[in-house]
């Protein structure tokens, strides 16, 4: 191919911390705007703006716990909110996630199994959550470190557990150079404001009450959303119904694909071109290939097990199946309704979530897999040990 490649996003953003650096960055980045429209939106979000304030949406350093409304900064320039959606259709090329601090200290990162247990519901009807968007290296196996864009430095992001009708007060502060945002699939809010991108050092705050129970995805929605999800900015928000479901051992599985660049130093960055080609190197539950083979999930004979399964994609579904078992019940929509019984396999679409229950009548070691085995083979497999 003789067509000219645009410069790497990582080349443009590396080492730019001061406002004057950012001006340099913006001037350099003009060459990218046509080739990478999402980056153009991101860049404009870095610049001072004459757009009127939206004090309800953006507050600098507002910490909900204090109850105090602090200094209101000029609104992040986001004049066309469509740029923060998946509506952009022009091609975005040559970007990787090796930006800012995403590769720093990679050699000293330690593998940590992602705990799949559903955290208990917090007391009270209001949950205040203040997260930071950060770029950090995450060791996803003994020999692989991933340059991740994250919520709270975690890949995938932390599990949120709430309940229908409870209140979630959420603040995102962006510590990373590239603008980021938050899109909760469990929320009904005006995305133009709530899900808007915020530049480095800025915050966005919004509140919602989940209307439906279920396993919901959350993700960064900053354009190009494919890149931000694929670089690690996704996770699960679990919404329990008001009336408790049957007692169970509850686990959360977020399936996602990893599209890796060649190793640079000790780090693999997320590769945008591979995302466009939809050719993943790994398909994983909770961010790490085969982690629950190495350290299985343990339950007891007689337990009801409930898997809250989210497919974060960004591209593929999760054809969830447990070898040697059958699902007693799965909920296609909000539990406890929309259930079907006696199911072997069901596909969770990218951007979707479903709830799978099985009764562990017999002891054994039961692999839970993506039964699309090209993807199961790439890491979307674990073991449920029934003792
Ligand atoms: Cu992002």
Short mmCIF file of C-alpha atoms and ligand atoms in Angstrom, two decimals:
data_model
loop_
_atom_site.label_atom_id
_atom_site.label_comp_id
_atom_site.label_asym_id
_atom_site.label_seq_id
_atom_site.Cartn_x
_atom_site.Cartn_y
_atom_site.Cartn_z
CA UNK A 1 0.00 0.00 0.00
CA UNK A 2 1.41 3.37 -1.01
CA UNK A 3 -0.97 5.54 0.97
CA UNK A 4 0.58 7.73 3.58
CA UNK A 5 0.16 6.71 7.19
CA UNK A 6 -0.69 9.43 9.69
CA UNK A 7 1.71 9.87 12.60
CA UNK A 8 1.25 7.75 15.66
CA UNK A 9 -0.98 9.20 18.30
CA UNK A 10 1.61 8.11 20.83
CA UNK A 11 4.23 10.19 19.06
CA UNK A 12 2.05 13.23 19.40
CA UNK A 13 1.12 12.92 23.02
CA UNK A 14 4.31 11.61 24.59
CA UNK A 15 5.88 13.92 27.10
CA UNK A 16 3.30 16.67 26.88
CA UNK A 17 2.32 17.83 30.31
CA UNK A 18 2.32 21.60 30.45
CA UNK A 19 -0.19 23.95 28.79
CA UNK A 20 2.49 25.14 26.37
CA UNK A 21 3.22 21.52 25.52
CA UNK A 22 -0.44 21.03 24.82
CA UNK A 23 -0.46 24.00 22.47
CA UNK A 24 2.42 22.38 20.64
CA UNK A 25 0.46 19.19 20.66
CA UNK A 26 -2.58 20.89 19.18
CA UNK A 27 -0.60 22.50 16.40
CA UNK A 28 1.13 19.24 15.63
CA UNK A 29 -2.13 17.42 15.74
CA UNK A 30 -3.72 19.47 13.01
CA UNK A 31 -2.26 16.97 10.60
CA UNK A 32 -4.19 14.27 12.33
CA UNK A 33 -7.59 15.83 12.31
CA UNK A 34 -8.69 14.57 8.96
CA UNK A 35 -7.16 11.17 9.33
CA UNK A 36 -8.34 10.65 12.87
CA UNK A 37 -11.56 12.53 13.47
CA UNK A 38 -11.97 11.18 16.96
CA UNK A 39 -8.58 12.47 17.86
CA UNK A 40 -9.62 15.80 16.43
CA UNK A 41 -12.48 15.83 18.88
CA UNK A 42 -10.17 14.78 21.62
CA UNK A 43 -7.73 17.50 20.77
CA UNK A 44 -10.35 20.19 20.71
CA UNK A 45 -11.35 18.99 24.14
CA UNK A 46 -7.84 19.82 25.34
CA UNK A 47 -8.08 23.44 24.29
CA UNK A 48 -9.43 26.43 26.14
CA UNK A 49 -12.89 27.15 24.85
CA UNK A 50 -15.29 29.98 24.40
CA UNK A 51 -18.23 27.66 24.79
CA UNK A 52 -20.41 28.74 27.73
CA UNK A 53 -20.02 26.91 31.00
CA UNK A 54 -22.19 23.97 31.84
CA UNK A 55 -21.80 24.10 35.56
CA UNK A 56 -24.17 21.23 36.16
CA UNK A 57 -22.05 18.87 34.20
CA UNK A 58 -18.47 19.83 34.77
CA UNK A 59 -16.95 20.77 38.05
CA UNK A 60 -13.29 20.85 38.68
CA UNK A 61 -12.33 18.72 41.61
CA UNK A 62 -15.84 18.29 42.92
CA UNK A 63 -15.90 15.43 45.39
CA UNK A 64 -19.48 14.38 45.99
CA UNK A 65 -18.78 13.25 49.55
CA UNK A 66 -18.16 16.82 50.67
CA UNK A 67 -21.47 17.98 49.32
CA UNK A 68 -19.69 21.18 48.33
CA UNK A 69 -19.90 22.69 44.92
CA UNK A 70 -16.49 24.10 44.20
CA UNK A 71 -14.90 26.14 41.48
CA UNK A 72 -16.56 25.79 38.11
CA UNK A 73 -14.14 25.65 35.22
CA UNK A 74 -14.92 26.48 31.62
CA UNK A 75 -16.69 23.63 30.00
CA UNK A 76 -14.64 21.22 28.03
CA UNK A 77 -15.07 22.05 24.38
CA UNK A 78 -17.42 19.43 23.11
CA UNK A 79 -19.48 21.43 20.68
CA UNK A 80 -20.60 18.41 18.73
CA UNK A 81 -21.57 15.68 21.11
CA UNK A 82 -21.88 13.29 18.23
CA UNK A 83 -18.12 13.19 18.28
CA UNK A 84 -18.42 11.43 21.61
CA UNK A 85 -20.60 8.71 20.26
CA UNK A 86 -20.00 5.77 18.04
CA UNK A 87 -21.46 7.66 15.10
CA UNK A 88 -18.14 8.59 13.57
CA UNK A 89 -17.62 6.56 10.48
CA UNK A 90 -14.39 7.89 9.06
CA UNK A 91 -11.34 5.79 9.45
CA UNK A 92 -9.07 6.09 12.42
CA UNK A 93 -5.65 4.56 11.95
CA UNK A 94 -2.28 4.01 13.47
CA UNK A 95 -3.14 4.67 17.08
CA UNK A 96 -2.00 2.53 19.97
CA UNK A 97 -2.59 2.82 23.68
CA UNK A 98 1.11 3.45 24.41
CA UNK A 99 0.37 6.98 25.56
CA UNK A 100 1.37 9.04 28.57
CA UNK A 101 2.06 6.79 31.53
CA UNK A 102 0.60 3.60 30.04
CA UNK A 103 3.99 1.98 29.69
CA UNK A 104 5.84 3.40 32.67
CA UNK A 105 7.09 0.92 35.24
CA UNK A 106 5.91 -2.06 33.24
CA UNK A 107 8.66 -4.38 34.42
CA UNK A 108 7.69 -3.97 38.04
CA UNK A 109 4.00 -4.74 37.56
CA UNK A 110 2.76 -7.88 39.27
CA UNK A 111 0.12 -10.26 37.98
CA UNK A 112 -3.04 -10.09 40.04
CA UNK A 113 -6.01 -12.36 39.52
CA UNK A 114 -9.15 -10.28 38.99
CA UNK A 115 -11.55 -11.22 41.79
CA UNK A 116 -14.78 -12.38 40.11
CA UNK A 117 -17.00 -12.33 43.22
CA UNK A 118 -19.94 -9.93 43.11
CA UNK A 119 -19.29 -7.37 45.85
CA UNK A 120 -22.09 -6.99 48.41
CA UNK A 121 -24.64 -4.23 48.02
CA UNK A 122 -23.50 -1.15 49.90
CA UNK A 123 -25.69 0.00 52.75
CA UNK A 124 -28.10 2.84 52.10
CA UNK A 125 -29.80 3.88 48.96
CA UNK A 126 -27.16 6.22 47.59
CA UNK A 127 -23.74 5.25 46.36
CA UNK A 128 -21.17 7.97 45.75
CA UNK A 129 -18.43 6.92 43.39
CA UNK A 130 -15.45 9.04 42.37
CA UNK A 131 -13.18 7.38 39.84
CA UNK A 132 -10.10 8.49 37.96
CA UNK A 133 -9.22 7.74 34.36
CA UNK A 134 -5.58 6.69 34.22
CA UNK A 135 -3.07 5.15 31.84
CA UNK A 136 -1.16 2.30 33.45
CA UNK A 137 0.58 -0.93 32.49
CA UNK A 138 -1.32 -4.03 33.65
CA UNK A 139 0.28 -7.47 33.75
CA UNK A 140 -2.31 -9.80 32.23
CA UNK A 141 -0.18 -12.94 32.37
CA UNK A 142 3.27 -13.93 33.56
CA UNK A 143 4.86 -12.79 30.30
CA UNK A 144 2.51 -10.10 29.00
CA UNK A 145 2.03 -6.52 30.14
CA UNK A 146 -0.74 -4.49 28.53
CA UNK A 147 -0.56 -0.71 28.12
CA UNK A 148 -4.04 0.01 29.39
CA UNK A 149 -6.32 3.00 29.51
CA UNK A 150 -8.30 2.41 32.68
CA UNK A 151 -10.84 3.41 35.23
CA UNK A 152 -9.12 3.42 38.62
CA UNK A 153 -6.02 1.74 37.24
CA UNK A 154 -7.91 -1.52 36.84
CA UNK A 155 -8.49 -3.63 33.76
CA UNK A 156 -11.37 -4.21 33.48
CA UNK A 157 -12.66 -1.45 35.73
CA UNK A 158 -14.01 -2.19 39.21
CA UNK A 159 -17.33 -3.99 39.59
CA UNK A 160 -20.15 -1.73 40.74
CA UNK A 161 -23.11 -3.32 42.52
CA UNK A 162 -26.28 -1.35 42.95
CA UNK A 163 -30.01 -1.95 43.02
CA UNK A 164 -33.05 -0.88 41.03
CA UNK A 165 -34.18 2.53 42.27
CA UNK A 166 -31.06 3.26 44.29
CA UNK A 167 -29.05 6.35 43.46
CA UNK A 168 -25.60 6.38 41.92
CA UNK A 169 -23.74 9.68 42.15
CA UNK A 170 -20.80 9.32 39.84
CA UNK A 171 -17.79 11.54 39.24
CA UNK A 172 -15.05 10.88 36.73
CA UNK A 173 -11.81 12.83 37.02
CA UNK A 174 -9.42 12.49 34.13
CA UNK A 175 -5.79 12.07 35.14
CA UNK A 176 -4.74 11.05 31.62
CA UNK A 177 -3.59 13.25 28.77
CA UNK A 178 -6.22 12.03 26.34
CA UNK A 179 -9.84 12.99 27.07
CA UNK A 180 -12.03 10.28 28.54
CA UNK A 181 -15.63 9.82 29.61
CA UNK A 182 -18.05 7.37 31.18
CA UNK A 183 -21.09 5.70 29.62
CA UNK A 184 -23.16 3.52 31.95
CA UNK A 185 -25.58 1.22 30.15
CA UNK A 186 -27.51 1.00 33.42
CA UNK A 187 -28.30 4.73 33.31
CA UNK A 188 -31.00 6.75 31.63
CA UNK A 189 -29.45 10.20 31.32
CA UNK A 190 -28.82 12.76 28.59
CA UNK A 191 -25.54 11.46 27.18
CA UNK A 192 -24.62 14.82 25.72
CA UNK A 193 -23.94 16.04 29.23
CA UNK A 194 -23.43 13.00 31.43
CA UNK A 195 -21.28 11.01 29.04
CA UNK A 196 -19.25 13.93 27.75
CA UNK A 197 -15.48 13.80 27.51
CA UNK A 198 -13.35 15.59 30.04
CA UNK A 199 -9.80 16.79 29.50
CA UNK A 200 -6.90 16.16 31.82
CA UNK A 201 -7.51 17.53 35.29
CA UNK A 202 -11.22 18.00 34.73
CA UNK A 203 -14.20 16.14 36.10
CA UNK A 204 -17.74 15.34 35.15
CA UNK A 205 -20.45 14.47 37.67
CA UNK A 206 -23.85 12.93 37.07
CA UNK A 207 -26.49 11.02 38.95
CA UNK A 208 -28.82 8.21 37.93
CA UNK A 209 -31.22 5.65 39.35
CA UNK A 210 -31.10 2.28 37.58
CA UNK A 211 -34.54 1.39 36.27
CA UNK A 212 -33.87 -2.22 35.34
CA UNK A 213 -32.02 -5.07 36.98
CA UNK A 214 -29.32 -6.90 35.09
CA UNK A 215 -25.67 -7.13 34.13
CA UNK A 216 -24.75 -3.91 32.37
CA UNK A 217 -21.65 -2.73 30.64
CA UNK A 218 -19.95 0.56 31.28
CA UNK A 219 -17.27 2.04 29.12
CA UNK A 220 -15.48 5.17 28.04
CA UNK A 221 -17.46 6.68 25.18
CA UNK A 222 -14.86 9.10 23.87
CA UNK A 223 -14.28 8.86 20.14
CA UNK A 224 -13.14 6.63 18.70
CA UNK A 225 -15.08 4.52 21.16
CA UNK A 226 -13.67 1.34 19.64
CA UNK A 227 -10.20 2.39 20.71
CA UNK A 228 -11.19 3.42 24.21
CA UNK A 229 -13.07 0.20 24.92
CA UNK A 230 -10.36 -1.89 23.32
CA UNK A 231 -7.64 -0.16 25.30
CA UNK A 232 -9.29 -1.26 28.53
CA UNK A 233 -11.89 1.31 29.53
CA UNK A 234 -14.82 -0.98 30.28
CA UNK A 235 -16.40 -2.95 33.08
CA UNK A 236 -19.62 -4.17 34.68
CA UNK A 237 -22.29 -2.49 36.75
CA UNK A 238 -24.56 -5.09 38.31
CA UNK A 239 -28.08 -3.98 39.18
CA UNK A 240 -29.93 -6.28 41.55
CA UNK A 241 -33.73 -6.25 41.63
CA UNK A 242 -35.57 -4.79 44.63
CA UNK A 243 -36.83 -8.26 45.59
CA UNK A 244 -33.77 -10.42 46.20
CA UNK A 245 -33.09 -13.28 43.83
CA UNK A 246 -32.67 -16.79 45.25
CA UNK A 247 -29.59 -17.20 47.43
CA UNK A 248 -26.57 -17.94 45.27
CA UNK A 249 -22.83 -17.73 44.92
CA UNK A 250 -22.51 -14.78 42.54
CA UNK A 251 -19.73 -14.03 40.10
CA UNK A 252 -19.14 -11.40 37.45
CA UNK A 253 -17.45 -12.19 34.14
CA UNK A 254 -16.61 -9.45 31.66
CA UNK A 255 -15.49 -10.85 28.35
CA UNK A 256 -13.36 -8.66 26.11
CA UNK A 257 -10.93 -8.95 23.25
CA UNK A 258 -7.32 -7.80 23.24
CA UNK A 259 -5.70 -6.54 20.07
CA UNK A 260 -2.00 -6.29 20.74
CA UNK A 261 0.82 -4.45 19.03
CA UNK A 262 4.27 -5.95 18.88
CA UNK A 263 6.01 -5.82 22.22
CA UNK A 264 7.81 -2.53 22.81
CA UNK A 265 10.08 -2.71 25.79
CA UNK A 266 8.09 -5.04 27.96
CA UNK A 267 4.68 -3.80 26.95
CA UNK A 268 2.07 -4.63 24.37
CA UNK A 269 -0.13 -1.69 23.46
CA UNK A 270 -3.68 -1.94 22.19
CA UNK A 271 -3.59 -1.83 18.39
CA UNK A 272 -6.33 0.15 16.69
CA UNK A 273 -5.79 -1.26 13.24
CA UNK A 274 -6.26 -4.79 14.56
CA UNK A 275 -9.46 -3.63 16.24
CA UNK A 276 -10.72 -2.38 12.89
CA UNK A 277 -9.72 -5.67 11.33
CA UNK A 278 -11.52 -7.47 14.19
CA UNK A 279 -8.63 -9.89 14.64
CA UNK A 280 -8.06 -10.28 18.38
CA UNK A 281 -4.96 -11.90 19.82
CA UNK A 282 -6.69 -12.77 23.07
CA UNK A 283 -10.26 -13.12 24.27
CA UNK A 284 -10.46 -12.97 28.03
CA UNK A 285 -12.70 -13.11 31.05
CA UNK A 286 -11.96 -10.21 33.38
CA UNK A 287 -8.93 -9.03 31.48
CA UNK A 288 -6.57 -12.00 31.77
CA UNK A 289 -6.36 -15.07 29.51
CA UNK A 290 -7.05 -18.37 31.29
CA UNK A 291 -6.75 -16.84 34.76
CA UNK A 292 -9.52 -19.01 36.18
CA UNK A 293 -7.83 -22.14 34.92
CA UNK A 294 -4.76 -21.21 36.86
CA UNK A 295 -6.83 -20.22 39.88
CA UNK A 296 -10.36 -21.64 39.48
CA UNK A 297 -13.61 -20.46 41.02
CA UNK A 298 -14.67 -22.71 43.92
CA UNK A 299 -18.20 -23.51 45.11
CA UNK A 300 -19.90 -26.31 47.03
CA UNK A 301 -22.22 -29.11 46.01
CA UNK A 302 -25.78 -27.83 46.33
CA UNK A 303 -24.88 -24.23 45.62
CA UNK A 304 -26.81 -22.17 43.14
CA UNK A 305 -24.25 -20.29 41.08
CA UNK A 306 -25.15 -17.04 39.36
CA UNK A 307 -22.89 -15.65 36.67
CA UNK A 308 -23.49 -12.04 35.69
CA UNK A 309 -21.92 -12.05 32.23
CA UNK A 310 -21.10 -8.88 30.29
CA UNK A 311 -19.63 -8.88 26.83
CA UNK A 312 -17.61 -5.70 26.56
CA UNK A 313 -16.40 -6.60 23.11
CA UNK A 314 -15.54 -4.27 21.55
CA UNK A 315 -16.54 -6.64 18.76
CA UNK A 316 -17.61 -10.16 19.65
CA UNK A 317 -20.28 -11.90 21.64
CA UNK A 318 -19.75 -14.38 24.41
CA UNK A 319 -21.36 -17.76 23.72
CA UNK A 320 -21.51 -18.72 27.36
CA UNK A 321 -21.53 -22.41 28.21
CA UNK A 322 -20.52 -24.59 31.15
CA UNK A 323 -19.13 -27.97 30.12
CA UNK A 324 -20.89 -30.82 31.94
CA UNK A 325 -23.60 -28.57 33.33
CA UNK A 326 -26.83 -26.99 32.16
CA UNK A 327 -28.22 -23.63 33.08
CA UNK A 328 -31.21 -23.99 35.37
CA UNK A 329 -32.29 -20.46 34.48
CA UNK A 330 -31.01 -17.61 32.39
CA UNK A 331 -32.43 -14.12 32.34
CA UNK A 332 -32.44 -12.53 28.93
CA UNK A 333 -33.64 -9.23 30.36
CA UNK A 334 -34.19 -7.94 33.86
CA UNK A 335 -34.31 -10.65 36.53
CA UNK A 336 -36.50 -12.09 37.98
CA UNK A 337 -38.54 -11.76 34.76
CA UNK A 338 -37.75 -12.76 31.19
CA UNK A 339 -36.25 -16.06 32.27
CA UNK A 340 -35.89 -19.22 30.28
CA UNK A 341 -35.11 -22.65 31.70
CA UNK A 342 -32.86 -25.51 30.78
CA UNK A 343 -30.36 -23.82 28.51
CA UNK A 344 -27.03 -25.17 27.24
CA UNK A 345 -25.49 -22.05 25.64
CA UNK A 346 -26.55 -18.48 25.09
CA UNK A 347 -24.85 -15.58 23.33
CA UNK A 348 -24.30 -12.31 25.11
CA UNK A 349 -23.86 -9.59 22.49
CA UNK A 350 -21.13 -6.97 22.67
CA UNK A 351 -22.48 -4.15 24.77
CA UNK A 352 -24.88 -6.54 26.47
CA UNK A 353 -25.19 -8.55 29.65
CA UNK A 354 -27.15 -11.58 30.83
CA UNK A 355 -27.55 -13.60 33.98
CA UNK A 356 -26.86 -17.35 34.03
CA UNK A 357 -27.77 -19.65 36.91
CA UNK A 358 -26.91 -23.26 37.49
CA UNK A 359 -27.49 -25.64 40.36
CA UNK A 360 -24.36 -27.54 41.32
CA UNK A 361 -25.82 -30.98 42.04
CA UNK A 362 -22.65 -32.97 41.56
CA UNK A 363 -18.98 -32.44 42.34
CA UNK A 364 -16.46 -31.96 39.59
CA UNK A 365 -14.41 -29.51 37.59
CA UNK A 366 -16.61 -27.74 35.07
CA UNK A 367 -15.02 -25.54 32.41
CA UNK A 368 -16.96 -22.36 31.67
CA UNK A 369 -16.19 -21.26 28.15
CA UNK A 370 -16.98 -19.13 25.20
CA UNK A 371 -18.27 -21.96 23.02
CA UNK A 372 -17.19 -20.04 19.96
CA UNK A 373 -14.00 -21.98 20.38
CA UNK A 374 -11.79 -19.80 18.25
CA UNK A 375 -12.31 -17.29 21.02
CA UNK A 376 -12.41 -19.79 23.85
CA UNK A 377 -9.02 -20.99 22.69
CA UNK A 378 -7.68 -17.46 22.90
CA UNK A 379 -8.29 -17.29 26.63
CA UNK A 380 -12.05 -17.07 27.31
CA UNK A 381 -12.13 -20.17 29.48
CA UNK A 382 -12.07 -20.94 33.19
CA UNK A 383 -12.85 -23.72 35.65
CA UNK A 384 -15.70 -23.89 38.14
CA UNK A 385 -14.69 -26.37 40.84
CA UNK A 386 -17.66 -27.90 42.70
CA UNK A 387 -16.52 -29.60 45.91
CU1 LIG B 1 -11.37 6.84 27.21
#
